[in-house]
């Protein structure tokens, strides 16, 4: 791939399409943006260039295809389109089928479609983006990068639910894990940042954003992670409850007469920080409210931290050593409060926070925030788009 090459990264949701045009020379975005409210009234697309200038327009038709047409038109006008040598698509669920990123062909498309049973909201939306792009730019190589792929190295004891095994064999019910692209990126960054031995290291990663997960990485491979068959399992998130006793869900259903669908919406969209605080799913807002004595915001953050530390402690048992605990994601990279509360609870494992360094870690800065005699605790900024672009470039170059 030549110096002037660009990779277009596309992340298609059911009503949105995020894009980032990444220069392979430095991994930096040349142009990025978001199309929103696709399928609804007033769909629009916003572009942001390298200088931070923003420009929006309404879409002539409220569809992913229309958003892509406008995007490619914009790239053409800026004379960037000929430099696009590959397109990387974020795909939510690769099941047990996809253990790494792959060049997209008709066979891959059919497999992603078949896996929609495991991610009915996400995979079909991802396919809309892939198929529309294939129609509009048929000569540019496309690559699928799966959120689940990094966790395909989990051992059976880590991915198997203790329900009758027939459900795994017949219906693919098992733990898959998500945020794999972020965890893989951070694991690779940590290797160079902390000069770790590629063949002998152990890392815990806490990716904390609107969606959150923990991953234990042993010698470059994911060995345990907190999300499960869907992104619902594990940590307390913006609106997801994370781990929940199924008995409690069954009791709520029988007490309130709610359907499975209604309960599923409640645990995914009305729970977590939002449901606990009754205020917001946004950690910043809750921190502000907590500082003013808001009892439910205080409880929400405490429950989130308790669950997080419980998972970190549990994940530690899948490692043979701990070289570093790394925080990333919007909360992990910016919230000194969440990091402080978390690391204090992990003192039992010898982790000690340098409070001054912790206060200085925000806004995408990478830094170590532990004391000298503690296992490393650090903040690293994640970059899923760059990881997708790197995969797309590498796979395309090898074609
Ligand atoms: P997503 O999972 O959607 O990519 P992000 O990784 O952007 O989400 O994380 C969003 C979360 O990060 C929100 O809860 C937001 O409040 C939190 N966040 C961002 N900046 C700060 C900050 N300075 N302090 C605390 N939380 C922050």
Short mmCIF file of C-alpha atoms in Angstrom, two decimals, residues 39-330:
data_model
loop_
_atom_site.label_atom_id
_atom_site.label_comp_id
_atom_site.label_asym_id
_atom_site.label_seq_id
_atom_site.Cartn_x
_atom_site.Cartn_y
_atom_site.Cartn_z
CA UNK A 39 -34.80 5.70 8.34
CA UNK A 40 -36.36 8.54 10.36
CA UNK A 41 -37.35 12.12 9.57
CA UNK A 42 -34.61 14.70 9.18
CA UNK A 43 -31.70 12.35 8.51
CA UNK A 44 -28.45 14.28 8.24
CA UNK A 45 -24.75 13.78 7.73
CA UNK A 46 -21.94 15.69 9.44
CA UNK A 47 -18.33 15.87 8.25
CA UNK A 48 -15.37 16.89 10.39
CA UNK A 49 -12.02 17.61 8.77
CA UNK A 50 -8.49 17.45 10.19
CA UNK A 51 -8.63 21.09 11.31
CA UNK A 52 -11.80 20.38 13.31
CA UNK A 53 -14.10 22.24 10.88
CA UNK A 54 -17.60 20.75 10.81
CA UNK A 55 -20.13 20.79 8.04
CA UNK A 56 -23.63 19.19 8.02
CA UNK A 57 -26.30 18.60 5.41
CA UNK A 58 -29.68 16.90 5.37
CA UNK A 59 -29.89 13.73 3.32
CA UNK A 60 -32.09 13.66 0.19
CA UNK A 61 -33.33 10.20 1.26
CA UNK A 62 -33.30 8.85 4.79
CA UNK A 63 -31.25 5.70 4.15
CA UNK A 64 -27.76 4.23 4.58
CA UNK A 65 -27.40 4.16 0.78
CA UNK A 66 -28.16 7.87 0.55
CA UNK A 67 -25.64 8.62 3.34
CA UNK A 68 -22.95 6.64 1.53
CA UNK A 69 -23.71 8.36 -1.79
CA UNK A 70 -23.27 11.77 -0.15
CA UNK A 71 -20.12 10.57 1.61
CA UNK A 72 -18.53 9.28 -1.60
CA UNK A 73 -19.59 12.44 -3.43
CA UNK A 74 -17.88 14.52 -0.74
CA UNK A 75 -14.73 12.37 -0.98
CA UNK A 76 -14.79 12.82 -4.75
CA UNK A 77 -15.12 16.60 -4.50
CA UNK A 78 -12.20 16.70 -2.07
CA UNK A 79 -10.26 14.51 -4.57
CA UNK A 80 -9.77 11.89 -1.86
CA UNK A 81 -11.76 9.05 -3.43
CA UNK A 82 -8.98 7.73 -5.74
CA UNK A 83 -6.71 7.32 -2.69
CA UNK A 84 -9.21 5.04 -0.90
CA UNK A 85 -7.55 1.64 -1.27
CA UNK A 86 -9.58 -0.32 1.26
CA UNK A 87 -12.76 -0.14 3.29
CA UNK A 88 -12.90 -1.62 6.78
CA UNK A 89 -16.32 -2.44 8.22
CA UNK A 90 -16.93 -2.93 11.91
CA UNK A 91 -19.07 -6.05 12.30
CA UNK A 92 -20.63 -6.80 15.67
CA UNK A 93 -20.85 -10.58 15.79
CA UNK A 94 -18.54 -13.08 14.15
CA UNK A 95 -19.78 -16.03 16.26
CA UNK A 96 -17.36 -18.97 16.40
CA UNK A 97 -16.88 -18.61 12.65
CA UNK A 98 -14.59 -15.57 12.46
CA UNK A 99 -11.41 -15.69 14.52
CA UNK A 100 -9.86 -12.72 12.73
CA UNK A 101 -10.62 -9.98 10.22
CA UNK A 102 -11.35 -11.16 6.66
CA UNK A 103 -11.67 -9.83 3.11
CA UNK A 104 -15.36 -9.62 2.28
CA UNK A 105 -16.80 -11.84 -0.46
CA UNK A 106 -20.24 -13.34 -1.02
CA UNK A 107 -19.47 -16.31 1.25
CA UNK A 108 -18.46 -13.96 4.11
CA UNK A 109 -21.62 -11.90 3.58
CA UNK A 110 -23.81 -15.00 3.87
CA UNK A 111 -22.02 -16.09 7.05
CA UNK A 112 -22.48 -12.62 8.62
CA UNK A 113 -26.16 -12.83 7.63
CA UNK A 114 -26.51 -16.26 9.24
CA UNK A 115 -24.92 -14.89 12.43
CA UNK A 116 -27.65 -12.24 12.65
CA UNK A 117 -29.56 -14.65 14.92
CA UNK A 118 -26.91 -13.89 17.56
CA UNK A 119 -26.94 -10.09 17.00
CA UNK A 120 -30.32 -9.24 15.47
CA UNK A 121 -29.94 -5.49 15.99
CA UNK A 122 -26.35 -5.14 14.81
CA UNK A 123 -25.31 -7.63 12.11
CA UNK A 124 -28.17 -6.75 9.71
CA UNK A 125 -27.27 -3.04 10.07
CA UNK A 126 -23.59 -3.84 9.41
CA UNK A 127 -24.62 -5.76 6.28
CA UNK A 128 -26.62 -2.82 4.98
CA UNK A 129 -23.40 -0.76 5.04
CA UNK A 130 -21.35 -3.52 3.43
CA UNK A 131 -23.82 -4.22 0.63
CA UNK A 132 -24.45 -0.54 -0.15
CA UNK A 133 -20.71 0.13 -0.29
CA UNK A 134 -20.19 -2.84 -2.62
CA UNK A 135 -22.76 -1.39 -5.02
CA UNK A 136 -21.27 2.11 -4.94
CA UNK A 137 -17.56 1.21 -4.92
CA UNK A 138 -17.38 -2.30 -6.42
CA UNK A 139 -13.64 -2.10 -7.20
CA UNK A 140 -12.40 -1.23 -3.71
CA UNK A 141 -11.46 -4.15 -1.44
CA UNK A 142 -13.58 -4.46 1.70
CA UNK A 143 -12.65 -6.05 4.98
CA UNK A 144 -14.82 -7.14 7.92
CA UNK A 145 -13.42 -6.59 11.43
CA UNK A 146 -15.39 -8.40 14.13
CA UNK A 147 -15.98 -7.15 17.67
CA UNK A 148 -15.91 -10.75 18.89
CA UNK A 149 -12.85 -12.09 17.04
CA UNK A 150 -10.16 -11.25 19.63
CA UNK A 151 -11.96 -13.37 22.24
CA UNK A 152 -12.03 -16.50 20.10
CA UNK A 153 -8.95 -17.64 22.03
CA UNK A 154 -11.02 -18.16 25.21
CA UNK A 155 -10.84 -21.73 26.52
CA UNK A 156 -14.08 -23.76 26.74
CA UNK A 157 -14.24 -23.32 30.52
CA UNK A 158 -14.24 -19.53 30.03
CA UNK A 159 -16.85 -19.40 27.27
CA UNK A 160 -19.28 -22.12 28.32
CA UNK A 161 -22.48 -21.31 30.23
CA UNK A 162 -23.45 -23.92 32.80
CA UNK A 163 -26.78 -24.75 31.20
CA UNK A 164 -27.47 -28.03 29.36
CA UNK A 165 -24.70 -28.30 26.75
CA UNK A 166 -27.25 -28.99 24.01
CA UNK A 167 -28.00 -25.24 23.87
CA UNK A 168 -24.41 -24.55 22.89
CA UNK A 169 -24.32 -27.35 20.35
CA UNK A 170 -27.71 -26.61 18.76
CA UNK A 171 -28.11 -22.86 19.21
CA UNK A 172 -24.54 -21.51 19.58
CA UNK A 173 -25.36 -20.28 23.08
CA UNK A 174 -21.99 -19.47 24.65
CA UNK A 175 -19.96 -16.46 25.71
CA UNK A 176 -18.33 -14.57 22.81
CA UNK A 177 -17.24 -11.23 24.31
CA UNK A 178 -17.18 -7.86 22.55
CA UNK A 179 -15.00 -4.71 22.33
CA UNK A 180 -12.41 -7.09 20.86
CA UNK A 181 -11.00 -4.46 18.50
CA UNK A 182 -10.37 -2.05 21.40
CA UNK A 183 -8.91 -4.72 23.68
CA UNK A 184 -6.60 -5.94 20.88
CA UNK A 185 -5.45 -2.39 20.15
CA UNK A 186 -4.72 -1.69 23.83
CA UNK A 187 -2.94 -5.04 24.27
CA UNK A 188 -0.65 -4.20 21.34
CA UNK A 189 -0.04 -0.64 22.58
CA UNK A 190 0.79 -1.90 26.07
CA UNK A 191 3.39 -4.27 24.68
CA UNK A 192 5.44 -1.40 23.25
CA UNK A 193 4.54 1.25 25.83
CA UNK A 194 5.70 -0.90 28.75
CA UNK A 195 8.32 -2.97 26.92
CA UNK A 196 6.62 -6.24 27.80
CA UNK A 197 7.88 -9.67 26.75
CA UNK A 198 5.48 -10.77 23.95
CA UNK A 199 5.78 -14.39 25.08
CA UNK A 200 5.38 -13.79 28.80
CA UNK A 201 3.03 -11.10 30.02
CA UNK A 202 -0.35 -10.61 31.68
CA UNK A 203 -2.59 -7.56 31.31
CA UNK A 204 -6.00 -6.57 32.60
CA UNK A 205 -7.88 -4.06 30.43
CA UNK A 206 -10.90 -2.08 31.63
CA UNK A 207 -12.64 -0.56 28.60
CA UNK A 208 -15.16 1.78 30.23
CA UNK A 209 -17.49 3.78 27.99
CA UNK A 210 -21.24 3.74 27.41
CA UNK A 211 -20.66 0.03 26.93
CA UNK A 212 -17.98 -1.45 29.19
CA UNK A 213 -16.01 -4.66 29.46
CA UNK A 214 -12.96 -6.14 31.12
CA UNK A 215 -10.48 -8.39 29.31
CA UNK A 216 -7.62 -10.53 30.63
CA UNK A 217 -4.80 -10.81 28.07
CA UNK A 218 -2.17 -13.52 28.51
CA UNK A 219 0.79 -13.39 26.12
CA UNK A 220 -1.19 -11.37 23.58
CA UNK A 221 -4.30 -13.56 23.69
CA UNK A 222 -7.67 -12.86 25.28
CA UNK A 223 -8.21 -15.50 27.98
CA UNK A 224 -11.30 -14.05 29.68
CA UNK A 225 -13.71 -11.19 29.19
CA UNK A 226 -16.79 -9.89 30.96
CA UNK A 227 -19.33 -9.62 28.12
CA UNK A 228 -21.08 -12.79 27.07
CA UNK A 229 -23.24 -14.08 24.24
CA UNK A 230 -24.47 -10.47 23.97
CA UNK A 231 -22.94 -7.22 25.25
CA UNK A 232 -25.35 -7.29 28.20
CA UNK A 233 -23.32 -9.49 30.55
CA UNK A 234 -20.74 -8.24 33.00
CA UNK A 235 -20.14 -4.67 34.11
CA UNK A 236 -22.64 -1.97 35.02
CA UNK A 237 -22.85 0.22 31.89
CA UNK A 238 -24.58 3.42 30.80
CA UNK A 239 -27.99 1.80 30.35
CA UNK A 240 -27.22 -1.95 30.62
CA UNK A 241 -27.46 -3.76 33.95
CA UNK A 242 -24.61 -6.22 33.33
CA UNK A 243 -24.72 -9.41 35.46
CA UNK A 244 -28.20 -10.11 36.81
CA UNK A 245 -29.58 -13.13 38.65
CA UNK A 246 -31.89 -14.81 36.13
CA UNK A 247 -34.13 -15.63 39.10
CA UNK A 248 -34.63 -11.89 39.65
CA UNK A 249 -35.61 -11.42 36.00
CA UNK A 250 -38.07 -14.33 36.19
CA UNK A 251 -39.54 -12.89 39.40
CA UNK A 252 -39.96 -9.43 37.82
CA UNK A 253 -41.67 -11.02 34.81
CA UNK A 254 -44.13 -12.95 36.97
CA UNK A 255 -44.75 -10.00 39.35
CA UNK A 256 -45.31 -7.35 36.68
CA UNK A 257 -46.58 -9.44 33.78
CA UNK A 258 -43.87 -7.98 31.54
CA UNK A 259 -42.99 -9.90 28.39
CA UNK A 260 -39.45 -11.14 27.67
CA UNK A 261 -39.16 -8.38 25.02
CA UNK A 262 -40.13 -5.70 27.52
CA UNK A 263 -37.72 -7.05 30.16
CA UNK A 264 -34.96 -7.24 27.55
CA UNK A 265 -35.47 -3.55 26.76
CA UNK A 266 -35.48 -2.70 30.46
CA UNK A 267 -32.15 -4.43 31.18
CA UNK A 268 -30.52 -3.04 28.01
CA UNK A 269 -31.91 0.49 27.76
CA UNK A 270 -33.27 1.58 31.15
CA UNK A 271 -30.82 0.06 33.62
CA UNK A 272 -27.15 0.56 34.53
CA UNK A 273 -26.06 4.06 35.57
CA UNK A 274 -29.28 5.47 34.14
CA UNK A 275 -31.66 3.17 35.99
CA UNK A 276 -29.73 3.37 39.26
CA UNK A 277 -29.37 7.15 39.31
CA UNK A 278 -32.74 8.01 37.73
CA UNK A 279 -30.75 10.91 36.30
CA UNK A 280 -28.49 10.05 33.40
CA UNK A 281 -26.45 7.32 31.74
CA UNK A 282 -23.54 9.76 31.46
CA UNK A 283 -20.76 9.27 34.00
CA UNK A 284 -19.73 12.96 33.91
CA UNK A 285 -23.24 14.07 34.86
CA UNK A 286 -23.34 11.55 37.70
CA UNK A 287 -19.95 12.62 39.03
CA UNK A 288 -21.19 16.20 39.13
CA UNK A 289 -24.38 15.13 40.94
CA UNK A 290 -22.38 12.95 43.34
CA UNK A 291 -20.19 15.89 44.26
CA UNK A 292 -23.37 17.75 45.22
CA UNK A 293 -24.56 14.88 47.43
CA UNK A 294 -27.07 13.23 45.04
CA UNK A 295 -27.66 9.87 46.78
CA UNK A 296 -28.70 7.84 43.73
CA UNK A 297 -25.84 9.17 41.57
CA UNK A 298 -23.46 8.22 44.39
CA UNK A 299 -24.94 4.72 44.61
CA UNK A 300 -24.80 4.31 40.81
CA UNK A 301 -21.06 5.01 40.70
CA UNK A 302 -20.42 2.83 43.76
CA UNK A 303 -22.31 -0.12 42.24
CA UNK A 304 -20.42 0.34 38.95
CA UNK A 305 -17.05 0.38 40.74
CA UNK A 306 -17.93 -2.60 42.97
CA UNK A 307 -18.88 -4.69 39.91
CA UNK A 308 -15.81 -3.54 38.01
CA UNK A 309 -13.40 -4.48 40.79
CA UNK A 310 -15.14 -7.83 41.28
CA UNK A 311 -14.61 -8.59 37.61
CA UNK A 312 -11.02 -7.36 37.62
CA UNK A 313 -10.23 -9.56 40.62
CA UNK A 314 -11.91 -12.54 38.95
CA UNK A 315 -10.20 -11.95 35.62
CA UNK A 316 -6.84 -11.81 37.39
CA UNK A 317 -7.18 -15.52 38.12
CA UNK A 318 -6.94 -16.26 34.37
CA UNK A 319 -3.46 -14.69 34.27
CA UNK A 320 -0.14 -16.14 35.43
CA UNK A 321 1.23 -12.67 36.29
CA UNK A 322 0.05 -9.08 36.30
CA UNK A 323 2.20 -6.64 34.34
CA UNK A 324 -0.39 -3.90 34.00
CA UNK A 325 -3.96 -2.84 34.65
CA UNK A 326 -4.98 -0.48 31.85
CA UNK A 327 -7.95 1.87 31.79
CA UNK A 328 -9.39 2.99 28.46
CA UNK A 329 -12.68 4.22 26.90
CA UNK A 330 -14.42 7.54 27.70
#
